Structure formats: structure tokens, C-alpha cells
Coordinates of C-alpha atoms and ligand atoms in Angstrom, one line a residue:
X1 CA 8.8 58.7 13.2
X2 CA 7.0 56.1 15.2
X3 CA 8.7 53.7 17.6
X4 CA 7.9 50.4 19.3
X5 CA 9.2 49.8 22.8
X6 CA 10.3 46.2 23.5
X7 CA 11.4 45.1 27.0
X8 CA 13.7 42.2 27.5
X9 CA 15.1 42.7 23.9
X10 CA 18.6 41.2 24.4
X11 CA 17.6 37.5 24.3
X12 CA 15.1 34.9 23.3
X13 CA 11.6 35.9 22.3
X14 CA 12.3 39.6 23.0
X15 CA 15.3 39.6 20.7
X16 CA 13.3 37.8 17.9
X17 CA 10.4 40.1 18.4
X18 CA 12.8 43.0 17.9
X19 CA 14.0 41.5 14.6
X20 CA 10.5 40.9 13.3
X21 CA 9.3 44.4 14.2
X22 CA 12.5 45.8 12.6
X23 CA 12.0 43.7 9.4
X24 CA 8.5 45.3 9.2
X25 CA 10.1 48.8 9.4
X26 CA 9.2 49.7 13.0
X27 CA 11.8 52.0 14.7
X28 CA 12.7 50.5 18.0
X29 CA 13.2 51.4 21.7
X30 CA 14.9 48.4 23.2
X31 CA 15.1 47.9 27.0
X32 CA 17.1 45.5 29.2
X33 CA 19.7 45.6 31.9
X34 CA 22.7 44.8 29.6
X35 CA 24.1 47.9 27.9
X36 CA 26.7 46.0 25.8
X37 CA 24.2 43.6 24.4
X38 CA 21.8 46.4 23.6
X39 CA 24.5 48.3 21.8
X40 CA 25.4 45.3 19.7
X41 CA 21.7 44.7 18.8
X42 CA 21.2 48.4 18.0
X43 CA 24.1 48.3 15.6
X44 CA 23.0 45.0 13.9
X45 CA 19.3 45.9 13.5
X46 CA 19.7 49.5 12.4
X47 CA 22.3 48.4 9.8
X48 CA 20.4 45.4 8.5
X49 CA 16.8 46.9 8.4
X50 CA 17.6 50.6 8.0
X51 CA 15.5 51.7 11.0
X52 CA 16.3 53.9 14.0
X53 CA 17.0 52.1 17.3
X54 CA 17.2 53.8 20.7
X55 CA 18.4 51.8 23.7
X56 CA 17.7 52.2 27.4
X57 CA 19.2 50.2 30.2
X58 CA 16.8 49.6 33.0
X59 CA 16.3 47.0 35.7
X60 CA 12.5 46.7 35.3
X61 CA 12.2 45.0 38.7
X62 CA 12.9 48.4 40.3
X63 CA 10.1 50.8 40.0
X64 CA 12.3 53.9 40.5
X65 CA 14.2 52.8 37.4
X66 CA 11.0 52.4 35.4
X67 CA 10.0 55.9 36.4
X68 CA 13.4 57.2 35.0
X69 CA 13.0 55.0 31.9
X70 CA 9.5 56.4 31.1
X71 CA 10.7 60.0 31.8
X72 CA 13.6 59.5 29.4
X73 CA 11.5 57.9 26.7
X74 CA 8.9 60.7 27.0
X75 CA 11.5 63.5 27.0
X76 CA 13.1 62.1 23.9
X77 CA 10.0 63.4 22.2
X78 CA 9.6 60.4 19.9
X79 CA 6.1 59.1 19.0
X80 CA 5.4 55.7 20.6
X81 CA 3.2 53.5 18.5
X82 CA 3.4 50.1 20.3
X83 CA 4.6 48.7 23.6
X84 CA 5.7 45.1 23.9
X85 CA 5.9 44.0 27.6
X86 CA 8.1 40.9 27.1
X87 CA 10.7 40.8 29.9
X88 CA 10.0 38.1 32.3
X89 CA 11.6 35.4 34.5
X90 CA 10.6 32.2 36.3
X91 CA 11.6 30.0 39.2
X92 CA 11.4 26.3 39.6
X93 CA 10.9 24.0 42.6
X94 CA 8.5 23.6 45.5
X95 CA 7.3 27.0 46.7
X96 CA 8.6 26.5 50.2
X97 CA 12.1 25.9 49.0
X98 CA 12.5 28.7 46.4
X99 CA 14.3 31.7 48.0
X100 CA 11.9 34.6 48.8
X101 CA 13.8 37.1 46.7
X102 CA 13.5 34.9 43.5
X103 CA 9.7 34.6 43.8
X104 CA 9.3 38.3 44.8
X105 CA 11.5 39.3 41.8
X106 CA 9.0 37.4 39.5
X107 CA 6.2 39.5 40.9
X108 CA 8.2 42.7 40.5
X109 CA 9.1 42.0 36.9
X110 CA 6.3 39.9 35.4
X111 CA 3.5 41.7 37.2
X112 CA 4.5 45.0 38.6
X113 CA 6.7 46.3 35.8
X114 CA 4.3 45.2 33.1
X115 CA 1.5 47.0 34.9
X116 CA 3.6 50.1 35.5
X117 CA 4.6 50.4 31.8
X118 CA 1.0 49.8 30.8
X119 CA -0.2 52.5 33.2
X120 CA 2.2 55.0 31.6
X121 CA 1.6 54.2 27.9
X122 CA -2.1 53.1 27.7
X123 CA -3.4 56.6 28.6
X124 CA -0.9 58.0 25.9
X125 CA -2.4 55.7 23.3
X126 CA -6.0 56.5 24.4
X127 CA -5.3 60.2 24.1
X128 CA -4.0 59.7 20.5
X129 CA -6.7 57.1 19.8
X130 CA -3.9 55.0 18.2
X131 CA -1.3 52.5 19.4
X132 CA -1.1 49.1 20.9
X133 CA 0.2 46.8 23.6
X134 CA 1.5 43.2 23.2
X135 CA 1.9 41.5 26.6
X136 CA 3.9 38.3 26.9
X137 CA 2.2 35.7 29.0
X138 CA 2.5 31.9 28.6
X139 CA 0.5 28.8 28.4
X140 CA 1.3 28.7 32.1
X141 CA -1.6 31.2 32.4
X142 CA -4.2 28.6 31.8
X143 CA -3.7 26.5 34.9
X144 CA -2.2 26.6 38.4
X145 CA 1.4 25.3 38.2
X146 CA 2.8 23.2 41.0
X147 CA 6.6 23.6 41.2
X148 CA 6.4 26.9 39.3
X149 CA 3.5 28.3 41.3
X150 CA 4.5 32.0 41.4
X151 CA 5.5 32.0 37.7
X152 CA 2.2 30.4 36.6
X153 CA 0.2 32.8 38.8
X154 CA 2.1 35.8 37.4
X155 CA 1.2 34.7 33.8
X156 CA -2.5 34.2 34.7
X157 CA -2.4 37.8 35.9
X158 CA -1.0 39.0 32.6
X159 CA -3.6 37.1 30.6
X160 CA -6.5 38.4 32.8
X161 CA -5.2 42.0 32.8
X162 CA -4.8 42.0 29.0
X163 CA -8.2 40.6 28.2
X164 CA -9.8 43.1 30.6
X165 CA -8.0 46.1 29.0
X166 CA -8.9 44.9 25.5
X167 CA -12.5 45.1 26.5
X168 CA -12.1 48.6 28.0
X169 CA -10.6 50.0 24.8
X170 CA -12.5 47.9 22.3
X171 CA -14.1 51.0 20.6
X172 CA -10.7 52.7 20.0
X173 CA -8.0 52.3 17.4
X174 CA -5.8 50.5 19.9
X175 CA -4.5 46.9 19.6
X176 CA -4.3 44.9 22.8
X177 CA -3.0 41.3 22.6
X178 CA -1.5 38.7 24.9
X179 CA 1.0 36.2 23.6
X180 CA 0.9 32.7 25.3
X181 CA 3.8 30.7 24.1
X182 CA 4.5 27.2 25.5
X183 CA 8.1 26.0 26.2
X184 CA 10.4 27.9 23.8
X185 CA 14.1 27.4 23.3
X186 CA 15.6 30.4 25.0
X187 CA 17.7 31.2 28.1
X188 CA 14.5 31.2 30.2
X189 CA 14.6 27.5 31.2
X190 CA 18.2 27.7 32.3
X191 CA 17.8 30.9 34.2
X192 CA 14.7 29.6 36.0
X193 CA 16.6 26.3 36.6
X194 CA 13.7 24.3 35.0
X195 CA 14.4 20.6 34.7
X196 CA 13.0 19.3 31.4
X197 CA 12.8 15.7 30.2
X198 CA 14.5 15.0 26.9
X199 CA 11.2 14.6 25.0
X200 CA 10.1 18.0 26.4
X201 CA 13.4 19.7 25.2
X202 CA 12.8 18.3 21.7
X203 CA 9.3 19.6 21.5
X204 CA 10.2 23.2 22.3
X205 CA 9.4 25.9 19.7
X206 CA 12.1 28.2 18.4
X207 CA 11.8 31.8 19.5
X208 CA 11.9 33.2 15.9
X209 CA 8.8 31.2 15.0
X210 CA 7.1 32.3 18.2
X211 CA 8.0 36.0 17.4
X212 CA 6.7 35.8 13.8
X213 CA 3.4 34.3 14.9
X214 CA 3.1 36.9 17.7
X215 CA 3.8 39.8 15.3
X216 CA 1.2 38.6 12.7
X217 CA -1.4 38.0 15.4
X218 CA -0.8 41.4 17.0
X219 CA -1.0 43.3 13.8
X220 CA -4.2 41.4 12.8
X221 CA -5.7 42.5 16.2
X222 CA -6.0 39.0 17.8
X223 CA -6.6 39.1 21.5
X224 CA -4.9 35.8 22.6
X225 CA -2.1 34.5 20.5
X226 CA -1.1 30.9 21.1
X227 CA 1.8 29.8 18.9
X228 CA 1.9 26.1 17.7
X229 CA -0.6 23.2 17.6
X230 CA 0.6 21.6 20.9
X231 CA 0.1 24.8 22.8
X232 CA -3.4 25.4 21.3
X233 CA -4.3 21.8 22.2
X234 CA -3.1 22.4 25.8
X235 CA -5.1 25.7 26.0
X236 CA -8.2 23.9 24.8
X237 CA -7.8 21.0 27.2
X238 CA -7.2 23.3 30.2
X239 CA -10.7 24.7 29.5
X240 CA -12.5 21.4 29.4
X241 CA -10.6 19.2 31.9
X242 CA -11.8 19.2 35.6
X243 CA -9.4 21.6 37.4
X244 CA -8.3 19.0 39.9
X245 CA -7.2 16.7 37.1
X246 CA -5.5 19.5 35.2
X247 CA -3.4 20.5 38.3
X248 CA -2.4 16.8 38.8
X249 CA -1.2 16.6 35.1
X250 CA 0.7 19.9 35.3
X251 CA 2.2 18.7 38.6
X252 CA 3.4 15.5 36.9
X253 CA 4.8 17.4 33.9
X254 CA 6.7 20.0 36.1
X255 CA 7.4 17.5 39.0
X256 CA 10.8 17.5 40.6
Ligands
NAP1 N1 11.1 30.4 27.0 C1 9.9 29.9 27.4 O1 9.8 28.7 27.5 C2 8.7 30.8 27.6 C3 7.4 30.2 27.5 C4 6.3 31.1 27.7 C5 6.5 32.4 28.0 N2 7.8 32.9 28.1 C6 7.9 34.4 28.4 O2 8.6 35.0 27.3 C7 9.2 36.2 27.9 C8 10.6 36.2 27.3 O3 11.3 35.2 27.9 P1 12.5 34.4 27.1 O4 12.1 33.0 27.0 O5 12.8 35.1 25.8 O6 13.6 34.5 28.2 P2 15.2 35.0 28.1 O7 15.8 34.5 26.9 O8 15.7 34.6 29.4 O9 15.0 36.6 28.0 C9 14.6 37.4 29.0 C10 14.8 38.9 28.7 O10 14.3 39.6 29.8 C11 15.3 40.6 30.2 N3 15.3 40.8 31.6 C12 15.3 39.8 32.6 N4 15.2 40.4 33.8 C13 15.1 41.8 33.6 C14 15.0 42.9 34.4 N5 15.0 42.8 35.7 N6 15.0 44.1 33.8 C15 15.0 44.3 32.5 N7 15.1 43.2 31.6 C16 15.2 42.0 32.2 C17 16.7 39.9 29.8 O11 17.6 40.9 29.5 P3 18.9 41.3 30.4 O12 19.4 40.1 31.1 O13 19.8 41.9 29.4 O14 18.4 42.3 31.3 C18 16.3 39.2 28.5 O15 16.4 40.1 27.4 C19 9.1 36.1 29.4 O16 8.0 37.0 29.8 C20 8.7 34.7 29.6 O17 8.0 34.5 30.8 C21 8.9 32.2 27.9

């Protein structure tokens, strides 16, 4: 039996990705810090979609916990087919006012843990010449992001890493994709204390639509998956606008 690992599966995009993978008959290994929520989701998805679900609690911002997680997954002797690096957090405000631990936590989770998980599982996929990794970035990857500077930078790293890895394994039967959603209606905005204008709240995508588009794009082998017209439009304009102007626009949109 083959399994897909999904990090940050208890909420938002990760939860909806878990549902979409389950509905397409993938067995799941779900990871987050919250045991109770994981148990509830395991119960719901295994019953509704008749798949096997394994759950692992792990604080992915702590590398010793990632080591334990990977050892436990490998020693459970199940075959891993796909890895979805979804767990991520943000922070909001001027860089010089955001507490150090919040921004360092973004680097530990959004960058370090994603790289660590990829370091463990990409060689495994290469050895089998089969598998895939879906990394969750953001439209934030396309520009510097005043007032969410570390978050935007972390997502640029995820985009860059994923495109590079895709090229490295292009002759193998391995899928490598990066999902770049724009603002999506999840707990993310509240947790990151993002202030959003009413018009911006209304234009958010729902996470189940994002997850469905992500799954389809990943299975088809797309490299960069950008859900929704507005986000594609933003990605296009970030390529053609002068960088100085782009930064000013993002600064106005994020501005506190
Ligand atoms: N929502 C948006 O507007 C948006 C836009 C673009 C990209 N994204 C990206 O989409 C991804 C998912 O975000 P979301 O919007 O679905 O946010 P969310 O609803 O806040 O979900 C975040 C998930 O990550 C898990 N998580 C957080 N810290 C963790 C840690 N230290 N260790 C393990 N798991 C941890 C949480 O689980 P526990 O609390 O149970 O541990 C939760 O399942 C992130 O990478 C985010 O950057 C979001």
C-alpha cells in the first residue's frame, strides 16, 4: 500500500489537500502538532473514503522532532509515494517590530523543515525512480513583501528550491510541483495577525478549491500551480512590472 505524507493536515489548505488525496484513494500519513485533531481527521477520512490513515504528532519547527518523525515513518515500513510539504506560518508588521522568535519560527518551519523533509524523502523517491513532492509556497514568492518580509522571503525560497529540484530530476518518474496560492480563507491570516481590508477578505479563495486545483496540477505534473485568475494575473504582472514599482504596490496592499 502506498501512502502520501501531508504536513499541516489539521487545518486550511492541508486539511483540504488531505480530503482530496483521500477521495482519490491515497492512503495518508498526516502530520501536525495537534494529536486530538489528527485523531478526529483520521477517523473521518478513513471512514468516508475507505483508506488507511496514519497520524504523527510533530512540531516541525524542531529538527530533532523531524528526525524522530522520519525514523518513525521509515520504521513503519509503509511505501511512501508522495510528500506534501504544506505546514507554514506567517508574521505581519514592520520587520523591526516583529518579535525575533516569530520570524525565526517562520524560517524553521517554512524553510528548514521543508528542506529537511525533502532531504529525507527525495533520495528515497530517486532510488525507487517513483514518487513526488508538492511544496506549498504562495504568490508571496513572486515579490519582496514589505510588512511580511520574512514570510515573503521564505516562500521565494520554496519556489526557487522546488523549480531547481524539478530540473535535477526531470528525467526520472518523479513529480515535483510548487503550489502558489494567493490569500485563502483559512486560520493563516488570523494566526499571522494579518490585517485585511474588507474587499480583500471577500476576494479570498476557499481552501477546498485551492486543494482541488493543487491536486489536479500535481498529478498532471505541472511545475508551478497558481490557483485562480487573480493570482495568475498577479504572478504575470510581477514578472513584467519594474521591481521598484512592484515593491511599492505590495507595500501599499500589505501596509499597516
Ligand atoms: N491562507 C493563505 O492565505 C495562504 C496563502 C498562500 C500560501 N499559504 C500557505 O499554505 C500553507 C497552509 O496554510 P493554511 O492557510 O492552510 O494555514 P492554517 O489553516 O493556519 O494551517 C496551518 C497548518 O500547519 C500546521 N502547523 C503550524 N505550525 C506547525 C508546526 N510547528 N509543526 C507542525 N505543523 C504545524 C497547523 O497544525 P497544528 O496547529 O495542528 O500543528 C495547521 O495544520 C502554508 O504553507 C501557508 O504559508 C496560505
